[in-house]
Tab-separated table of C-alpha atoms and ligand atoms in Angstrom:
chain	number	residue	atom	x	y	z
A	1	UNK	CA	115.311	40.752	169.327
A	2	UNK	CA	117.003	42.605	166.206
A	3	UNK	CA	114.852	45.020	164.438
A	4	UNK	CA	114.833	43.535	161.048
A	5	UNK	CA	113.477	40.132	162.831
A	6	UNK	CA	111.113	42.460	164.831
A	7	UNK	CA	109.708	43.761	161.510
A	8	UNK	CA	109.097	40.400	160.060
A	9	UNK	CA	107.373	39.318	163.317
A	10	UNK	CA	105.080	42.307	163.057
A	11	UNK	CA	104.191	41.600	159.509
A	12	UNK	CA	103.561	37.982	160.405
A	13	UNK	CA	101.385	38.695	163.015
A	14	UNK	CA	99.207	41.112	161.277
A	15	UNK	CA	96.121	40.084	159.196
A	16	UNK	CA	97.380	41.828	155.971
A	17	UNK	CA	101.056	40.755	156.492
A	18	UNK	CA	100.246	37.121	156.747
A	19	UNK	CA	97.951	37.545	153.712
A	20	UNK	CA	100.933	39.064	151.845
A	21	UNK	CA	103.024	36.041	152.662
A	22	UNK	CA	100.168	33.833	151.349
A	23	UNK	CA	99.983	35.734	148.161
A	24	UNK	CA	103.736	35.859	147.403
A	25	UNK	CA	104.082	32.226	148.233
A	26	UNK	CA	101.150	31.756	146.076
A	27	UNK	CA	103.098	33.434	143.134
A	28	UNK	CA	106.022	30.953	143.321
A	29	UNK	CA	103.663	27.953	143.410
A	30	UNK	CA	101.347	29.253	140.616
A	31	UNK	CA	104.400	29.735	138.496
A	32	UNK	CA	105.891	26.353	139.401
A	33	UNK	CA	102.781	24.768	138.302
A	34	UNK	CA	103.134	26.254	134.718
A	35	UNK	CA	106.818	25.005	134.637
A	36	UNK	CA	105.660	21.478	135.738
A	37	UNK	CA	103.068	21.418	133.264
A	38	UNK	CA	105.150	22.473	130.381
A	39	UNK	CA	107.568	19.610	131.280
A	40	UNK	CA	104.787	17.105	131.552
A	41	UNK	CA	103.553	18.143	128.274
A	42	UNK	CA	106.844	16.653	126.647
A	43	UNK	CA	105.037	13.011	127.373
A	44	UNK	CA	103.086	13.965	123.993
A	45	UNK	CA	106.566	14.610	122.333
A	46	UNK	CA	107.713	11.175	123.217
A	47	UNK	CA	109.883	8.996	125.470
A	48	UNK	CA	113.099	10.377	124.300
A	49	UNK	CA	112.120	14.064	124.869
A	50	UNK	CA	110.601	13.329	128.142
A	51	UNK	CA	113.312	11.377	129.709
A	52	UNK	CA	116.043	13.692	128.445
A	53	UNK	CA	113.920	16.413	130.308
A	54	UNK	CA	113.874	14.484	133.412
A	55	UNK	CA	117.594	13.890	133.098
A	56	UNK	CA	118.214	17.556	132.635
A	57	UNK	CA	116.053	18.317	135.980
A	58	UNK	CA	117.920	15.865	137.895
A	59	UNK	CA	121.444	16.972	136.706
A	60	UNK	CA	121.377	20.735	136.173
A	61	UNK	CA	123.810	22.480	138.536
A	62	UNK	CA	125.584	19.308	138.957
A	63	UNK	CA	122.193	17.923	140.590
A	64	UNK	CA	121.905	20.922	142.888
A	65	UNK	CA	119.481	22.511	140.770
A	66	UNK	CA	116.535	20.158	141.623
A	67	UNK	CA	117.439	20.514	145.223
A	68	UNK	CA	117.359	24.333	145.209
A	69	UNK	CA	113.879	23.893	143.532
A	70	UNK	CA	112.655	21.563	146.134
A	71	UNK	CA	113.811	23.552	149.190
A	72	UNK	CA	112.300	26.752	147.755
A	73	UNK	CA	109.003	24.868	147.206
A	74	UNK	CA	108.952	23.360	150.518
A	75	UNK	CA	109.669	26.513	152.203
A	76	UNK	CA	106.809	28.293	150.040
A	77	UNK	CA	104.357	25.447	150.712
A	78	UNK	CA	104.959	25.246	154.358
A	79	UNK	CA	104.504	29.148	154.823
A	80	UNK	CA	101.457	29.062	152.636
A	81	UNK	CA	99.863	26.250	154.546
A	82	UNK	CA	100.727	27.750	158.139
A	83	UNK	CA	99.439	31.168	157.215
A	84	UNK	CA	96.347	29.953	155.663
A	85	UNK	CA	95.444	27.478	158.585
A	86	UNK	CA	96.191	30.244	161.051
A	87	UNK	CA	93.989	32.720	159.422
A	88	UNK	CA	91.089	30.330	158.671
A	89	UNK	CA	91.207	29.378	162.387
A	90	UNK	CA	90.835	33.079	163.172
A	91	UNK	CA	88.351	33.305	160.718
A	92	UNK	CA	86.165	30.343	161.855
A	93	UNK	CA	86.153	31.858	165.325
A	94	UNK	CA	85.467	35.439	164.435
A	95	UNK	CA	81.537	35.081	165.166
A	96	UNK	CA	79.649	35.890	162.022
A	97	UNK	CA	76.837	33.200	161.847
A	98	UNK	CA	73.205	33.701	161.001
A	99	UNK	CA	70.067	31.588	161.201
A	100	UNK	CA	69.584	31.998	157.560
A	101	UNK	CA	72.165	32.015	155.023
A	102	UNK	CA	72.280	35.440	153.275
A	103	UNK	CA	75.292	34.868	151.037
A	104	UNK	CA	75.279	37.230	148.061
A	105	UNK	CA	78.515	36.973	146.365
A	106	UNK	CA	81.010	34.491	147.599
A	107	UNK	CA	81.846	32.002	144.968
A	108	UNK	CA	81.678	28.333	145.694
A	109	UNK	CA	85.643	28.173	144.811
A	110	UNK	CA	86.271	30.743	147.469
A	111	UNK	CA	84.236	28.952	150.217
A	112	UNK	CA	86.117	25.777	149.299
A	113	UNK	CA	89.640	27.165	149.826
A	114	UNK	CA	90.781	25.526	152.995
A	115	UNK	CA	89.183	22.192	151.877
A	116	UNK	CA	90.705	22.253	148.262
A	117	UNK	CA	93.959	23.296	149.749
A	118	UNK	CA	94.031	20.433	152.209
A	119	UNK	CA	93.207	17.902	149.544
A	120	UNK	CA	95.939	19.222	147.629
A	121	UNK	CA	98.573	18.892	150.476
A	122	UNK	CA	97.311	15.158	150.889
A	123	UNK	CA	97.763	14.711	147.029
A	124	UNK	CA	101.310	16.333	147.146
A	125	UNK	CA	102.403	14.037	149.755
A	126	UNK	CA	100.955	11.153	147.662
A	127	UNK	CA	102.448	12.353	144.470
A	128	UNK	CA	105.915	12.924	145.947
A	129	UNK	CA	106.068	9.363	147.455
A	130	UNK	CA	104.669	7.921	144.107
A	131	UNK	CA	106.910	9.367	141.625
A	132	UNK	CA	109.782	10.970	143.465
A	133	UNK	CA	110.454	8.889	146.723
A	134	UNK	CA	108.999	5.847	144.569
A	135	UNK	CA	107.627	4.085	147.438
A	136	UNK	CA	105.588	0.898	147.110
A	137	UNK	CA	106.607	0.602	143.455
A	138	UNK	CA	109.229	-0.733	141.283
A	139	UNK	CA	110.256	2.692	139.613
A	140	UNK	CA	113.784	2.486	140.936
A	141	UNK	CA	114.571	-1.004	139.584
A	142	UNK	CA	117.138	-0.541	136.968
A	143	UNK	CA	116.118	-3.740	135.206
A	144	UNK	CA	112.827	-2.321	134.486
A	145	UNK	CA	113.349	1.420	134.143
A	146	UNK	CA	116.572	2.024	132.512
A	147	UNK	CA	117.026	3.243	129.005
A	148	UNK	CA	120.159	3.920	126.904
A	149	UNK	CA	120.242	6.693	124.251
A	150	UNK	CA	123.515	7.009	122.291
A	151	UNK	CA	125.398	4.901	124.960
A	152	UNK	CA	124.267	7.031	127.897
A	153	UNK	CA	121.985	5.621	130.624
A	154	UNK	CA	118.688	7.433	131.359
A	155	UNK	CA	115.952	6.637	133.942
A	156	UNK	CA	112.807	5.688	131.976
A	157	UNK	CA	110.670	8.433	133.591
A	158	UNK	CA	108.391	8.185	130.486
A	159	UNK	CA	107.405	4.400	131.442
A	160	UNK	CA	107.029	5.438	135.051
A	161	UNK	CA	104.230	7.803	134.255
A	162	UNK	CA	102.531	5.257	131.988
A	163	UNK	CA	102.712	2.706	134.609
A	164	UNK	CA	101.745	5.057	137.321
A	165	UNK	CA	98.612	5.970	135.602
A	166	UNK	CA	97.683	2.511	134.518
A	167	UNK	CA	96.259	1.922	137.989
A	168	UNK	CA	92.782	3.327	137.856
A	169	UNK	CA	92.646	4.433	141.610
A	170	UNK	CA	95.759	6.471	141.211
A	171	UNK	CA	94.467	8.172	138.063
A	172	UNK	CA	91.146	8.992	140.080
A	173	UNK	CA	92.922	10.432	142.988
A	174	UNK	CA	94.835	12.422	140.537
A	175	UNK	CA	91.934	13.749	138.644
A	176	UNK	CA	89.995	14.704	141.760
A	177	UNK	CA	93.105	16.510	143.225
A	178	UNK	CA	93.996	18.443	140.115
A	179	UNK	CA	90.059	19.473	139.820
A	180	UNK	CA	90.275	20.882	143.261
A	181	UNK	CA	93.606	22.431	142.442
A	182	UNK	CA	91.745	24.237	139.620
A	183	UNK	CA	89.132	25.474	142.000
A	184	UNK	CA	91.797	26.667	144.338
A	185	UNK	CA	93.710	28.571	141.581
A	186	UNK	CA	90.562	30.242	140.194
A	187	UNK	CA	90.043	32.102	143.644
A	188	UNK	CA	93.546	31.974	144.574
A	189	UNK	CA	95.058	33.573	141.405
A	190	UNK	CA	92.621	36.487	141.502
A	191	UNK	CA	93.164	37.008	145.225
A	192	UNK	CA	96.806	37.613	144.658
A	193	UNK	CA	96.092	40.645	142.682
A	194	UNK	CA	93.743	42.059	145.455
A	195	UNK	CA	96.118	41.244	148.352
A	196	UNK	CA	99.098	42.941	146.784
A	197	UNK	CA	96.852	46.015	145.904
A	198	UNK	CA	97.033	45.430	142.194
A	199	UNK	CA	93.279	44.998	141.438
A	200	UNK	CA	90.752	47.563	141.260
A	201	UNK	CA	87.183	47.354	139.814
A	202	UNK	CA	88.347	48.308	136.428
A	203	UNK	CA	90.491	45.257	136.221
A	204	UNK	CA	88.353	43.061	138.129
A	205	UNK	CA	86.788	41.355	135.216
A	206	UNK	CA	90.043	40.853	133.383
A	207	UNK	CA	91.779	39.441	136.409
A	208	UNK	CA	88.900	37.016	137.069
A	209	UNK	CA	88.673	35.705	133.537
A	210	UNK	CA	92.601	35.488	133.407
A	211	UNK	CA	92.472	33.419	136.718
A	212	UNK	CA	89.807	31.373	135.411
A	213	UNK	CA	91.673	30.845	132.199
A	214	UNK	CA	94.853	29.919	133.820
A	215	UNK	CA	93.242	27.460	136.058
A	216	UNK	CA	91.560	25.990	133.395
A	217	UNK	CA	94.716	25.466	131.386
A	218	UNK	CA	96.388	23.844	134.401
A	219	UNK	CA	93.318	21.479	134.853
A	220	UNK	CA	92.989	20.492	131.120
A	221	UNK	CA	96.841	20.188	130.773
A	222	UNK	CA	97.517	17.962	133.863
A	223	UNK	CA	94.630	15.673	133.637
A	224	UNK	CA	94.966	15.052	129.759
A	225	UNK	CA	98.109	13.072	130.623
A	226	UNK	CA	96.571	10.236	133.038
A	227	UNK	CA	93.498	10.350	130.650
A	228	UNK	CA	95.628	9.842	127.618
A	229	UNK	CA	97.375	6.972	129.465
A	230	UNK	CA	94.224	5.386	130.189
A	231	UNK	CA	92.850	5.794	126.672
A	232	UNK	CA	96.261	4.506	125.256
A	233	UNK	CA	96.791	7.680	123.268
A	234	UNK	CA	100.233	7.885	125.126
A	235	UNK	CA	101.746	4.299	125.356
B	1	UNK	CA	45.697	50.739	151.676
B	2	UNK	CA	47.256	47.350	151.630
B	3	UNK	CA	48.205	45.611	154.999
B	4	UNK	CA	50.692	42.804	155.627
B	5	UNK	CA	50.354	39.970	158.142
B	6	UNK	CA	53.887	38.774	158.885
B	7	UNK	CA	55.706	36.336	160.846
B	8	UNK	CA	58.620	37.715	162.743
B	9	UNK	CA	61.506	35.579	163.825
B	10	UNK	CA	63.381	37.923	166.137
B	11	UNK	CA	66.587	37.635	168.137
B	12	UNK	CA	66.037	38.356	171.834
B	13	UNK	CA	68.853	38.731	174.319
B	14	UNK	CA	68.388	40.257	177.733
B	15	UNK	CA	71.888	41.246	178.197
B	16	UNK	CA	75.424	40.407	177.126
B	17	UNK	CA	75.773	37.780	179.500
B	18	UNK	CA	72.643	36.047	178.724
B	19	UNK	CA	72.209	33.379	175.817
B	20	UNK	CA	69.930	34.689	173.394
B	21	UNK	CA	66.979	32.849	171.481
B	22	UNK	CA	64.871	33.293	168.524
B	23	UNK	CA	61.322	34.688	169.348
B	24	UNK	CA	58.494	34.019	166.865
B	25	UNK	CA	55.936	36.775	166.802
B	26	UNK	CA	53.107	37.699	164.556
B	27	UNK	CA	53.075	41.261	162.951
B	28	UNK	CA	49.536	41.635	161.749
B	29	UNK	CA	48.055	44.646	159.846
B	30	UNK	CA	51.360	46.200	158.821
B	31	UNK	CA	50.716	48.978	156.217
B	32	UNK	CA	53.025	48.778	153.166
B	33	UNK	CA	54.100	52.278	153.358
B	34	UNK	CA	55.598	51.703	156.684
B	35	UNK	CA	59.564	51.549	156.884
B	36	UNK	CA	60.970	48.593	158.490
B	37	UNK	CA	61.762	50.439	161.672
B	38	UNK	CA	58.202	51.705	161.751
B	39	UNK	CA	57.106	48.094	161.417
B	40	UNK	CA	58.992	47.288	164.686
B	41	UNK	CA	57.519	50.434	166.251
B	42	UNK	CA	54.136	49.120	165.668
B	43	UNK	CA	55.208	45.747	166.933
B	44	UNK	CA	56.903	47.237	170.077
B	45	UNK	CA	53.649	49.267	170.877
B	46	UNK	CA	51.650	46.087	171.057
B	47	UNK	CA	54.348	44.603	173.185
B	48	UNK	CA	54.275	47.522	175.652
B	49	UNK	CA	50.591	47.291	175.841
B	50	UNK	CA	50.954	43.551	176.765
B	51	UNK	CA	53.216	44.800	179.504
B	52	UNK	CA	56.290	42.996	178.003
B	53	UNK	CA	59.964	44.200	177.300
B	54	UNK	CA	59.910	45.873	173.791
B	55	UNK	CA	62.377	44.773	171.035
B	56	UNK	CA	65.465	46.841	171.294
B	57	UNK	CA	67.086	48.015	168.274
B	58	UNK	CA	69.359	50.998	167.329
B	59	UNK	CA	68.457	53.910	165.212
B	60	UNK	CA	68.847	57.439	165.064
B	61	UNK	CA	68.355	59.620	161.895
B	62	UNK	CA	66.169	57.056	160.015
B	63	UNK	CA	67.337	58.474	156.790
B	64	UNK	CA	70.317	56.538	155.825
B	65	UNK	CA	73.078	58.963	157.132
B	66	UNK	CA	73.928	58.371	160.819
B	67	UNK	CA	74.912	54.566	160.451
B	68	UNK	CA	73.209	53.544	163.685
B	69	UNK	CA	70.575	51.267	162.356
B	70	UNK	CA	71.893	47.674	162.466
B	71	UNK	CA	69.610	44.818	161.612
B	72	UNK	CA	70.296	41.621	159.870
B	73	UNK	CA	67.193	41.001	157.576
B	74	UNK	CA	66.803	37.463	156.319
B	75	UNK	CA	70.519	36.890	156.888
B	76	UNK	CA	71.763	40.119	154.938
B	77	UNK	CA	72.724	43.130	157.047
B	78	UNK	CA	70.551	46.011	155.770
B	79	UNK	CA	68.368	43.474	153.889
B	80	UNK	CA	69.207	42.299	150.337
B	81	UNK	CA	68.171	45.585	148.841
B	82	UNK	CA	71.239	47.188	147.179
B	83	UNK	CA	72.629	50.482	148.756
B	84	UNK	CA	70.145	51.032	151.524
B	85	UNK	CA	70.499	51.070	155.271
B	86	UNK	CA	68.069	49.314	157.506
B	87	UNK	CA	65.925	52.359	158.072
B	88	UNK	CA	65.544	52.957	154.321
B	89	UNK	CA	63.935	49.377	153.772
B	90	UNK	CA	60.299	49.683	153.439
B	91	UNK	CA	57.633	47.057	153.939
B	92	UNK	CA	56.363	47.171	150.686
B	93	UNK	CA	59.216	45.108	149.541
B	94	UNK	CA	57.737	42.251	151.525
B	95	UNK	CA	54.581	40.097	150.762
B	96	UNK	CA	51.748	39.274	152.859
B	97	UNK	CA	52.330	36.024	154.695
B	98	UNK	CA	55.999	36.453	154.840
B	99	UNK	CA	58.344	35.229	157.382
B	100	UNK	CA	61.183	37.626	158.212
B	101	UNK	CA	64.320	36.603	160.269
B	102	UNK	CA	65.741	39.720	162.334
B	103	UNK	CA	69.079	39.337	163.950
B	104	UNK	CA	71.743	41.574	165.186
B	105	UNK	CA	74.948	42.380	163.105
B	106	UNK	CA	77.042	39.591	164.157
B	107	UNK	CA	80.744	39.597	165.147
B	108	UNK	CA	82.773	38.805	168.050
B	109	UNK	CA	84.042	42.359	167.847
B	110	UNK	CA	80.376	43.539	168.092
B	111	UNK	CA	79.055	42.138	171.270
B	112	UNK	CA	75.377	42.087	171.681
B	113	UNK	CA	74.096	44.520	174.335
B	114	UNK	CA	70.517	43.669	174.194
B	115	UNK	CA	68.338	42.010	171.597
B	116	UNK	CA	69.291	43.718	168.332
B	117	UNK	CA	71.610	46.189	169.616
B	118	UNK	CA	75.441	45.567	169.306
B	119	UNK	CA	78.416	47.533	170.529
B	120	UNK	CA	80.512	48.859	167.925
B	121	UNK	CA	83.122	50.623	170.029
B	122	UNK	CA	85.787	48.481	168.278
B	123	UNK	CA	85.127	50.966	165.201
B	124	UNK	CA	85.533	53.828	167.365
B	125	UNK	CA	88.977	52.577	168.651
B	126	UNK	CA	89.975	52.053	165.048
B	127	UNK	CA	89.243	55.580	164.186
B	128	UNK	CA	91.083	56.867	167.416
B	129	UNK	CA	94.196	55.008	166.343
B	130	UNK	CA	94.696	56.626	162.985
B	131	UNK	CA	91.467	58.096	161.220
B	132	UNK	CA	92.179	61.544	161.689
B	133	UNK	CA	94.499	64.255	160.479
B	134	UNK	CA	96.702	66.720	162.730
B	135	UNK	CA	95.755	70.211	161.753
B	136	UNK	CA	96.752	73.718	163.065
B	137	UNK	CA	93.522	74.956	164.718
B	138	UNK	CA	92.346	78.342	163.756
B	139	UNK	CA	90.025	79.729	161.129
B	140	UNK	CA	88.828	77.597	158.259
B	141	UNK	CA	91.062	77.653	155.237
B	142	UNK	CA	89.796	79.031	152.078
B	143	UNK	CA	88.241	76.755	149.792
B	144	UNK	CA	90.358	75.362	147.184
B	145	UNK	CA	93.756	76.860	148.669
B	146	UNK	CA	94.765	73.322	148.588
B	147	UNK	CA	94.424	71.945	145.009
B	148	UNK	CA	93.253	68.529	144.741
B	149	UNK	CA	92.898	66.602	141.218
B	150	UNK	CA	89.286	65.713	140.657
B	151	UNK	CA	90.067	61.786	140.403
B	152	UNK	CA	91.637	62.175	143.941
B	153	UNK	CA	88.832	64.015	145.205
B	154	UNK	CA	86.337	61.721	143.942
B	155	UNK	CA	87.900	58.945	145.363
B	156	UNK	CA	88.364	60.369	148.812
B	157	UNK	CA	84.680	61.733	148.704
B	158	UNK	CA	83.289	58.228	147.808
B	159	UNK	CA	85.413	56.641	150.574
B	160	UNK	CA	84.401	59.433	153.084
B	161	UNK	CA	80.647	58.356	152.461
B	162	UNK	CA	81.144	55.223	154.721
B	163	UNK	CA	78.789	55.912	157.766
B	164	UNK	CA	80.465	53.355	159.969
B	165	UNK	CA	77.566	51.145	160.328
B	166	UNK	CA	79.431	47.793	160.371
B	167	UNK	CA	77.336	45.932	157.746
B	168	UNK	CA	80.687	45.182	155.922
B	169	UNK	CA	81.572	43.180	159.026
B	170	UNK	CA	78.355	41.660	159.776
B	171	UNK	CA	78.109	40.275	156.283
B	172	UNK	CA	81.695	38.907	155.948
B	173	UNK	CA	82.178	35.279	156.602
B	174	UNK	CA	85.163	36.197	158.359
B	175	UNK	CA	83.879	39.241	160.395
B	176	UNK	CA	86.543	41.272	158.547
B	177	UNK	CA	86.632	45.136	158.994
B	178	UNK	CA	88.515	45.608	155.974
B	179	UNK	CA	86.136	47.762	154.066
B	180	UNK	CA	85.438	50.119	156.898
B	181	UNK	CA	89.092	50.515	157.806
B	182	UNK	CA	90.118	50.893	154.028
B	183	UNK	CA	87.381	53.481	153.378
B	184	UNK	CA	88.529	55.556	156.498
B	185	UNK	CA	92.162	55.280	155.717
B	186	UNK	CA	91.907	56.001	152.060
B	187	UNK	CA	89.679	58.731	152.439
B	188	UNK	CA	92.567	60.666	154.217
B	189	UNK	CA	95.432	58.703	152.373
B	190	UNK	CA	94.211	60.023	148.976
B	191	UNK	CA	93.963	63.721	150.225
B	192	UNK	CA	97.102	65.936	150.408
B	193	UNK	CA	95.990	66.814	153.926
B	194	UNK	CA	96.373	63.086	154.959
B	195	UNK	CA	99.883	62.571	153.484
B	196	UNK	CA	102.073	63.553	156.235
B	197	UNK	CA	100.662	60.825	158.545
B	198	UNK	CA	99.858	58.293	155.848
B	199	UNK	CA	102.044	55.464	156.802
B	200	UNK	CA	101.661	56.004	160.415
B	201	UNK	CA	97.962	55.881	160.065
B	202	UNK	CA	97.756	52.656	157.946
B	203	UNK	CA	99.994	50.747	160.372
B	204	UNK	CA	98.080	51.927	163.349
B	205	UNK	CA	94.737	51.415	161.849
B	206	UNK	CA	95.396	48.001	160.555
B	207	UNK	CA	96.924	47.012	163.952
B	208	UNK	CA	94.013	48.231	165.906
B	209	UNK	CA	91.676	46.454	163.692
B	210	UNK	CA	93.699	43.037	164.474
B	211	UNK	CA	93.673	44.001	168.077
B	212	UNK	CA	89.924	44.269	168.280
B	213	UNK	CA	89.518	40.597	166.989
B	214	UNK	CA	87.963	41.243	163.452
B	215	UNK	CA	88.746	38.398	161.180
B	216	UNK	CA	90.883	38.271	158.003
B	217	UNK	CA	89.692	39.140	154.518
B	218	UNK	CA	89.427	36.352	151.947
B	219	UNK	CA	88.547	38.498	148.889
B	220	UNK	CA	84.928	37.370	148.610
B	221	UNK	CA	83.419	40.832	148.579
B	222	UNK	CA	80.246	40.265	150.585
B	223	UNK	CA	81.057	43.413	152.146
B	224	UNK	CA	80.486	45.308	148.924
B	225	UNK	CA	77.281	43.749	148.399
B	226	UNK	CA	75.948	44.661	151.800
B	227	UNK	CA	77.316	48.054	152.028
B	228	UNK	CA	74.491	50.683	152.154
B	229	UNK	CA	76.792	53.419	150.654
B	230	UNK	CA	78.326	51.014	148.022
B	231	UNK	CA	81.656	51.414	149.224
B	232	UNK	CA	84.093	49.731	146.776
B	233	UNK	CA	86.534	47.017	147.526
B	234	UNK	CA	89.203	49.022	145.429
B	235	UNK	CA	89.791	50.752	149.049
B	236	UNK	CA	90.907	47.316	150.349
B	237	UNK	CA	93.252	46.831	147.469
B	238	UNK	CA	94.663	50.329	148.166
B	239	UNK	CA	94.878	49.671	151.862
B	240	UNK	CA	96.819	46.246	151.196
B	241	UNK	CA	99.208	48.098	149.104
B	242	UNK	CA	99.603	51.080	151.357
B	243	UNK	CA	100.002	48.653	154.411
B	244	UNK	CA	102.841	46.618	152.432
B	245	UNK	CA	104.639	49.903	151.488
B	246	UNK	CA	104.384	51.314	155.135
B	247	UNK	CA	105.759	48.085	156.632
B	248	UNK	CA	108.673	47.979	154.291
B	249	UNK	CA	109.486	51.614	155.251
B	250	UNK	CA	108.948	50.842	158.838
B	251	UNK	CA	111.325	47.730	158.405
B	252	UNK	CA	113.975	49.752	156.384
B	253	UNK	CA	113.704	52.608	159.192
B	254	UNK	CA	114.606	50.141	162.095
B	255	UNK	CA	117.602	48.691	160.522
C	301	SF4	S1	82.072	50.384	154.553
C	301	SF4	FE1	79.791	50.362	154.126
C	301	SF4	S2	79.002	48.637	155.392
C	301	SF4	FE2	81.226	49.001	156.109
C	301	SF4	S3	80.922	50.712	157.861
C	301	SF4	FE3	81.215	51.946	156.103
C	301	SF4	S4	79.142	52.287	155.136
C	301	SF4	FE4	78.826	50.485	156.763
C	302	FES	S1	69.137	55.392	161.574
C	302	FES	FE1	70.450	56.514	160.664
C	302	FES	S2	71.217	55.311	158.968
C	302	FES	FE2	69.557	54.213	159.675
């Protein structure tokens, strides 16, 4: 094996090394959420703005941009999942179990990480089938989802979002998943700092508050859209 | 003199190969001024008089400095009292009629030897892997011949108060040894005397820790709450940083 490859293998096989991978991929995914949310909030600006934004995403770098983003995200998500699942399995088999529970400090969010994470994966798959692959719906039908602005043809992503969230079960699953995402982030974002060695007891309170604030912004931002659709605030 | 009548639920296990079980035993007439270990001494005296096998538990100094005592009391290593070892827990903290669960420090890397005694050799192996400095032997150097800034000296001293008891592992949901390893590594890594071997030390100690079968830290800080010496998880943050840097340097050096 060549030496750089050997170093990567060594890092991956060590507990801290694998956690560093989780933290770094976590940063990418966390920042992606902020970008995704700011795009989504254009739903409040209106149909035109949202559809133009969707058009931009699909056509930047001649359509290559969206694929670069997809590949980067896919790699990050895969590494994040494989590492955390392996770490969790090791942890579950490490042997600390008592007759009486003496938990003193672990937060509920921290204990739920693997379950919130796995729900988020299930949601991401559903979400991609729903809005990206557009399986089992009519969103690719140009008769229904085409708009023309200034003689140029756009996909009506705006209408797609409204139709997507007009079905209650979809909205419900969405809200549950985003809520678990919020829980996942509140422990995850704070953990990034500890794992990368950037936290200390002096900055602890600030980091925890920042992580909570960030996850609440993500939560409110994302769920406000289906709720606004349901309440006909966006129509 | 107040006396307590207690119900003890104690882990009994004749040998590493036997299955263990919880034994229920009454402990009557325990004086409130007894320490927790003295309470067990009283119970053991009764067991000996019955001609049975006494409860085996570890202890040595009984003043909170050696790190031998290792009982999980009501689910918390060294009990829920903050900043004390098992031997510093006193019966006045309990009430008459209480049921007390007493279990060993649990982790696969700490196999039970008998009853409440666990084998913590895995910690020794981690120290042997890098928890030392190489020095020239000879007469002791003059005090202050190596100037050390106060903040570094304080950090190193705080880290050095770790007594190697293993409560951090036993309290961790993942049986991670990160608090212990980070305290031992950062004690030396902070001081000028520890600098020459810093990277080597960090890599070797972390790799040995993984080798011994400890779990992976999930940043829940149970260890900080259980540690009798109140070792700070700031050490873990520092260990993560030092490990990342040492790994990067190692990778570059091999290219
Ligand atoms: S860090 Fe604390 S709990 Fe862990 S071994 Fe050292 S003294 Fe014991
Ligand atoms: S017996 Fe020495 S620390 Fe408890």
